[in-house]
PDB file of C-alpha atoms in Angstrom:
ATOM      1  CA  MET A  62       0.025  -0.043  -0.045  1.00 41.00           C
ATOM      2  CA  ASP A  63       2.815   2.414   0.821  1.00 42.00           C
ATOM      3  CA  GLY A  64       4.459   1.653  -2.497  1.00 44.00           C
ATOM      4  CA  MET A  65       1.125   2.481  -4.317  1.00 40.00           C
ATOM      5  CA  ALA A  66       0.866   5.828  -2.435  1.00 41.00           C
ATOM      6  CA  ALA A  67       4.427   6.700  -3.501  1.00 40.00           C
ATOM      7  CA  ARG A  68       3.634   5.867  -7.120  1.00 38.00           C
ATOM      8  CA  ASN A  69       0.445   7.948  -7.105  1.00 42.00           C
ATOM      9  CA  ASP A  70       2.407  10.858  -5.604  1.00 43.00           C
ATOM     10  CA  GLN A  71       4.760  10.828  -8.530  1.00 44.00           C
ATOM     11  CA  THR A  72       1.968  10.534 -11.168  1.00 42.00           C
ATOM     12  CA  PRO A  73       1.363  13.794 -13.066  1.00 45.00           C
ATOM     13  CA  ASP A  74      -1.752  15.556 -12.051  1.00 46.00           C
ATOM     14  CA  LEU A  75      -3.863  15.240 -15.211  1.00 48.00           C
ATOM     15  CA  ASP A  76      -6.592  17.457 -13.776  1.00 48.00           C
ATOM     16  CA  ALA A  77      -4.136  20.303 -13.350  1.00 44.00           C
ATOM     17  CA  SER A  78      -2.989  19.693 -17.009  1.00 44.00           C
ATOM     18  CA  ALA A  79      -6.548  19.876 -18.107  1.00 45.00           C
ATOM     19  CA  GLU A  80      -7.120  23.038 -16.285  1.00 47.00           C
ATOM     20  CA  GLN A  81      -3.951  24.577 -17.683  1.00 50.00           C
ATOM     21  CA  HIS A  82      -5.282  23.799 -21.276  1.00 60.00           C
ATOM     22  CA  ALA A  83      -9.012  24.222 -20.816  1.00 85.00           C
ATOM     23  CA  ASP A  84      -9.426  25.143 -24.445  1.00 95.00           C
ATOM     24  CA  PRO A  85      -8.221  22.350 -26.660  1.00 98.00           C
ATOM     25  CA  ILE A  86      -7.819  24.784 -29.513  1.00 98.00           C
ATOM     26  CA  ARG A  87      -4.235  25.570 -28.939  1.00 98.00           C
ATOM     27  CA  LEU A  88      -3.165  27.293 -32.179  1.00 98.00           C
ATOM     28  CA  LEU A  89      -5.128  28.775 -35.122  1.00 98.00           C
ATOM     29  CA  ALA A  90      -3.407  31.212 -37.499  1.00 98.00           C
ATOM     30  CA  ILE A  91      -3.171  32.487 -40.943  1.00 98.00           C
ATOM     31  CA  ARG A  92       0.466  33.602 -41.739  1.00 98.00           C
ATOM     32  CA  ASP A  93       2.506  35.127 -44.432  1.00 98.00           C
ATOM     33  CA  THR A  94       5.672  33.488 -43.184  1.00 98.00           C
ATOM     34  CA  PRO A  95       6.809  29.893 -43.546  1.00 98.00           C
ATOM     35  CA  LEU A  96       5.007  27.379 -41.455  1.00 98.00           C
ATOM     36  CA  SER A  97       6.552  25.133 -38.853  1.00 98.00           C
ATOM     37  CA  LEU A  98       5.734  21.353 -38.382  1.00 98.00           C
ATOM     38  CA  ASP A  99       7.384  21.429 -34.931  1.00 98.00           C
ATOM     39  CA  GLU A 100       5.243  24.333 -33.809  1.00 98.00           C
ATOM     40  CA  VAL A 101       2.051  22.599 -34.655  1.00 98.00           C
ATOM     41  CA  PHE A 102       3.142  19.259 -33.368  1.00 98.00           C
ATOM     42  CA  GLN A 103       4.154  20.783 -30.061  1.00 98.00           C
ATOM     43  CA  ALA A 104       0.889  22.702 -29.794  1.00 98.00           C
ATOM     44  CA  VAL A 105      -1.050  19.495 -29.718  1.00 98.00           C
ATOM     45  CA  GLY A 106       0.981  17.629 -27.224  1.00 98.00           C
ATOM     46  CA  ASP A 107      -1.087  16.464 -24.339  1.00 97.00           C
ATOM     47  CA  PRO A 108      -0.527  13.803 -21.602  1.00 97.00           C
ATOM     48  CA  THR A 109      -4.043  12.503 -21.927  1.00 97.00           C
ATOM     49  CA  ALA A 110      -3.745  11.826 -25.702  1.00 98.00           C
ATOM     50  CA  GLY A 111      -2.683   8.509 -27.042  1.00 98.00           C
ATOM     51  CA  GLY A 112      -2.948   9.433 -30.651  1.00 98.00           C
ATOM     52  CA  THR A 113      -1.801  12.487 -32.601  1.00 98.00           C
ATOM     53  CA  ALA A 114      -2.544  12.949 -36.323  1.00 98.00           C
ATOM     54  CA  LEU A 115      -0.866  15.582 -38.282  1.00 98.00           C
ATOM     55  CA  PHE A 116      -1.561  16.619 -41.885  1.00 98.00           C
ATOM     56  CA  VAL A 117       0.717  18.752 -44.063  1.00 98.00           C
ATOM     57  CA  GLY A 118      -0.419  20.275 -47.328  1.00 98.00           C
ATOM     58  CA  THR A 119       2.344  21.215 -49.728  1.00 97.00           C
ATOM     59  CA  VAL A 120       2.489  23.026 -52.978  1.00 96.00           C
ATOM     60  CA  ARG A 121       2.683  20.385 -55.790  1.00 95.00           C
ATOM     61  CA  ASN A 122       4.211  20.851 -59.234  1.00 96.00           C
ATOM     62  CA  HIS A 123       1.085  19.944 -61.141  1.00 95.00           C
ATOM     63  CA  ASP A 124      -2.720  20.201 -61.182  1.00 94.00           C
ATOM     64  CA  GLY A 125      -5.233  18.816 -63.581  1.00 89.00           C
ATOM     65  CA  GLY A 126      -2.579  17.742 -66.001  1.00 92.00           C
ATOM     66  CA  ALA A 127      -0.876  21.076 -66.096  1.00 94.00           C
ATOM     67  CA  ASP A 128       2.573  21.989 -64.659  1.00 96.00           C
ATOM     68  CA  VAL A 129       2.310  24.401 -61.807  1.00 96.00           C
ATOM     69  CA  ASP A 130       5.154  26.886 -61.302  1.00 93.00           C
ATOM     70  CA  ALA A 131       3.989  28.657 -58.225  1.00 91.00           C
ATOM     71  CA  LEU A 132       0.880  29.773 -56.470  1.00 95.00           C
ATOM     72  CA  GLY A 133      -0.484  32.356 -54.116  1.00 97.00           C
ATOM     73  CA  TYR A 134      -3.003  32.145 -51.328  1.00 97.00           C
ATOM     74  CA  SER A 135      -5.120  35.078 -50.212  1.00 97.00           C
ATOM     75  CA  CYS A 136      -7.962  35.161 -47.680  1.00 97.00           C
ATOM     76  CA  HIS A 137     -11.012  37.088 -46.566  1.00 96.00           C
ATOM     77  CA  PRO A 138     -10.734  39.118 -43.451  1.00 97.00           C
ATOM     78  CA  THR A 139     -13.047  36.670 -41.658  1.00 97.00           C
ATOM     79  CA  ALA A 140     -10.899  33.633 -42.425  1.00 97.00           C
ATOM     80  CA  GLU A 141      -9.446  33.183 -38.862  1.00 97.00           C
ATOM     81  CA  ALA A 142     -12.909  33.496 -37.403  1.00 98.00           C
ATOM     82  CA  GLU A 143     -14.149  30.818 -39.759  1.00 98.00           C
ATOM     83  CA  MET A 144     -11.097  28.638 -38.878  1.00 98.00           C
ATOM     84  CA  ARG A 145     -12.298  28.983 -35.264  1.00 98.00           C
ATOM     85  CA  ARG A 146     -15.848  27.969 -36.147  1.00 98.00           C
ATOM     86  CA  VAL A 147     -14.501  24.902 -37.945  1.00 98.00           C
ATOM     87  CA  ALA A 148     -12.161  23.922 -35.160  1.00 98.00           C
ATOM     88  CA  ASP A 149     -14.977  24.376 -32.574  1.00 98.00           C
ATOM     89  CA  LYS A 150     -17.183  21.909 -34.499  1.00 98.00           C
ATOM     90  CA  VAL A 151     -14.371  19.335 -34.647  1.00 98.00           C
ATOM     91  CA  VAL A 152     -13.797  19.733 -30.926  1.00 98.00           C
ATOM     92  CA  ALA A 153     -17.577  19.293 -30.320  1.00 98.00           C
ATOM     93  CA  ASP A 154     -17.790  16.193 -32.565  1.00 98.00           C
ATOM     94  CA  PHE A 155     -14.668  14.345 -31.426  1.00 98.00           C
ATOM     95  CA  PRO A 156     -12.839  13.728 -28.077  1.00 98.00           C
ATOM     96  CA  VAL A 157     -10.234  16.215 -29.023  1.00 98.00           C
ATOM     97  CA  ARG A 158      -7.595  16.844 -26.349  1.00 98.00           C
ATOM     98  CA  ALA A 159      -5.621  19.437 -28.451  1.00 98.00           C
ATOM     99  CA  LEU A 160      -6.008  20.947 -31.947  1.00 98.00           C
ATOM    100  CA  ALA A 161      -3.874  23.244 -34.051  1.00 98.00           C
ATOM    101  CA  ALA A 162      -4.239  24.651 -37.670  1.00 98.00           C
ATOM    102  CA  VAL A 163      -2.048  27.087 -39.469  1.00 98.00           C
ATOM    103  CA  HIS A 164      -2.509  28.156 -43.137  1.00 98.00           C
ATOM    104  CA  ARG A 165      -0.096  30.186 -45.268  1.00 98.00           C
ATOM    105  CA  VAL A 166      -0.971  33.118 -47.466  1.00 98.00           C
ATOM    106  CA  GLY A 167       1.074  34.951 -49.990  1.00 98.00           C
ATOM    107  CA  ASP A 168       3.326  33.576 -52.764  1.00 97.00           C
ATOM    108  CA  LEU A 169       4.514  30.072 -52.366  1.00 97.00           C
ATOM    109  CA  ALA A 170       6.889  27.899 -54.507  1.00 95.00           C
ATOM    110  CA  VAL A 171       6.532  24.255 -55.298  1.00 95.00           C
ATOM    111  CA  GLY A 172       7.449  22.209 -52.143  1.00 96.00           C
ATOM    112  CA  ASP A 173       6.380  24.958 -49.649  1.00 97.00           C
ATOM    113  CA  LEU A 174       4.133  24.158 -46.802  1.00 98.00           C
ATOM    114  CA  ALA A 175       0.614  25.577 -47.423  1.00 98.00           C
ATOM    115  CA  VAL A 176      -1.258  24.282 -44.386  1.00 98.00           C
ATOM    116  CA  VAL A 177      -0.401  22.262 -41.337  1.00 98.00           C
ATOM    117  CA  VAL A 178      -3.155  20.819 -39.038  1.00 98.00           C
ATOM    118  CA  ALA A 179      -2.858  18.400 -36.062  1.00 98.00           C
ATOM    119  CA  VAL A 180      -5.273  16.843 -33.604  1.00 98.00           C
ATOM    120  CA  SER A 181      -4.536  14.757 -30.536  1.00 98.00           C
ATOM    121  CA  CYS A 182      -7.180  12.454 -28.938  1.00 98.00           C
ATOM    122  CA  PRO A 183      -7.184   9.571 -26.525  1.00 98.00           C
ATOM    123  CA  HIS A 184      -6.898   6.984 -29.408  1.00 98.00           C
ATOM    124  CA  ARG A 185      -5.530   7.009 -32.900  1.00 97.00           C
ATOM    125  CA  ALA A 186      -8.738   6.305 -34.740  1.00 98.00           C
ATOM    126  CA  GLU A 187     -10.333   9.379 -33.244  1.00 98.00           C
ATOM    127  CA  ALA A 188      -7.221  11.479 -33.990  1.00 98.00           C
ATOM    128  CA  PHE A 189      -7.284  10.373 -37.599  1.00 98.00           C
ATOM    129  CA  ALA A 190     -10.916  11.036 -38.005  1.00 98.00           C
ATOM    130  CA  ALA A 191     -10.790  14.398 -36.324  1.00 98.00           C
ATOM    131  CA  CYS A 192      -7.787  15.567 -38.301  1.00 98.00           C
ATOM    132  CA  ARG A 193      -9.378  14.526 -41.600  1.00 98.00           C
ATOM    133  CA  LYS A 194     -12.576  16.434 -40.622  1.00 98.00           C
ATOM    134  CA  LEU A 195     -10.527  19.486 -39.651  1.00 98.00           C
ATOM    135  CA  ILE A 196      -8.602  19.722 -42.961  1.00 98.00           C
ATOM    136  CA  ASP A 197     -11.574  18.828 -45.039  1.00 98.00           C
ATOM    137  CA  ASP A 198     -13.840  21.421 -43.463  1.00 98.00           C
ATOM    138  CA  LEU A 199     -11.026  24.009 -43.448  1.00 98.00           C
ATOM    139  CA  LYS A 200     -10.597  23.439 -47.162  1.00 96.00           C
ATOM    140  CA  HIS A 201     -14.266  23.767 -47.972  1.00 96.00           C
ATOM    141  CA  GLU A 202     -15.512  26.375 -45.516  1.00 96.00           C
ATOM    142  CA  VAL A 203     -12.735  28.803 -44.769  1.00 97.00           C
ATOM    143  CA  PRO A 204     -12.484  31.703 -47.201  1.00 97.00           C
ATOM    144  CA  ILE A 205      -8.903  31.067 -48.485  1.00 97.00           C
ATOM    145  CA  TRP A 206      -8.431  31.257 -52.245  1.00 96.00           C
ATOM    146  CA  LYS A 207      -5.630  29.746 -54.314  1.00 95.00           C
ATOM    147  CA  HIS A 208      -4.218  31.484 -57.399  1.00 96.00           C
ATOM    148  CA  GLN A 209      -2.245  28.918 -59.481  1.00 95.00           C
ATOM    149  CA  ARG A 210       0.319  29.920 -62.044  1.00 94.00           C
ATOM    150  CA  PHE A 211       0.992  27.319 -64.716  1.00 95.00           C
ATOM    151  CA  SER A 212       4.134  26.708 -66.838  1.00 95.00           C
ATOM    152  CA  ASP A 213       2.243  27.485 -70.068  1.00 95.00           C
ATOM    153  CA  GLY A 214       1.563  31.078 -68.825  1.00 93.00           C
ATOM    154  CA  THR A 215      -2.084  30.515 -67.773  1.00 95.00           C
ATOM    155  CA  GLU A 216      -3.561  31.057 -64.377  1.00 94.00           C
ATOM    156  CA  GLU A 217      -6.443  29.737 -62.320  1.00 93.00           C
ATOM    157  CA  TRP A 218      -8.206  30.850 -59.156  1.00 92.00           C
ATOM    158  CA  VAL A 219      -9.476  27.971 -57.131  1.00 87.00           C
ATOM    159  CA  GLY A 220     -12.516  28.911 -54.921  1.00 72.00           C
ATOM    160  CA  ALA A 221     -11.311  27.647 -51.646  1.00 45.00           C
ATOM    161  CA  CYS A 222      -8.219  25.759 -50.797  1.00 41.00           C
TER     162      CYS A 222
END
């Protein structure tokens, strides 16, 4: 019994950790500077989470059979508020312990990080599902637009990234 009491005294106080991070939405941002995988991953660290899923969207060199040289992202002034609404819904629908999402705006080159999202949950299946919901809803509901520039000199605006 004394050994058990000693072990319990050394166990981290998960309630204190939960109080410290009452809002599971730890990081939401739209930035015109390069994104950091480490920053997003560290933002979703939580001792009560057994699974963390991270998605990274990069600028690819092609789209619809055409070669892409570069692209630019722009957003509506309400984009961060819409990101918050999307994140709130994911938190309401899944057992999220921590969530982070950062999207880039401005001119990007092939290979640059365009978006990084991560979610931590008690189990991996929940983390995968919540992360997928987060990136899918961010892509379809947040007013961020992509302007692609193709190698043949043509351009295309894509409604939402």
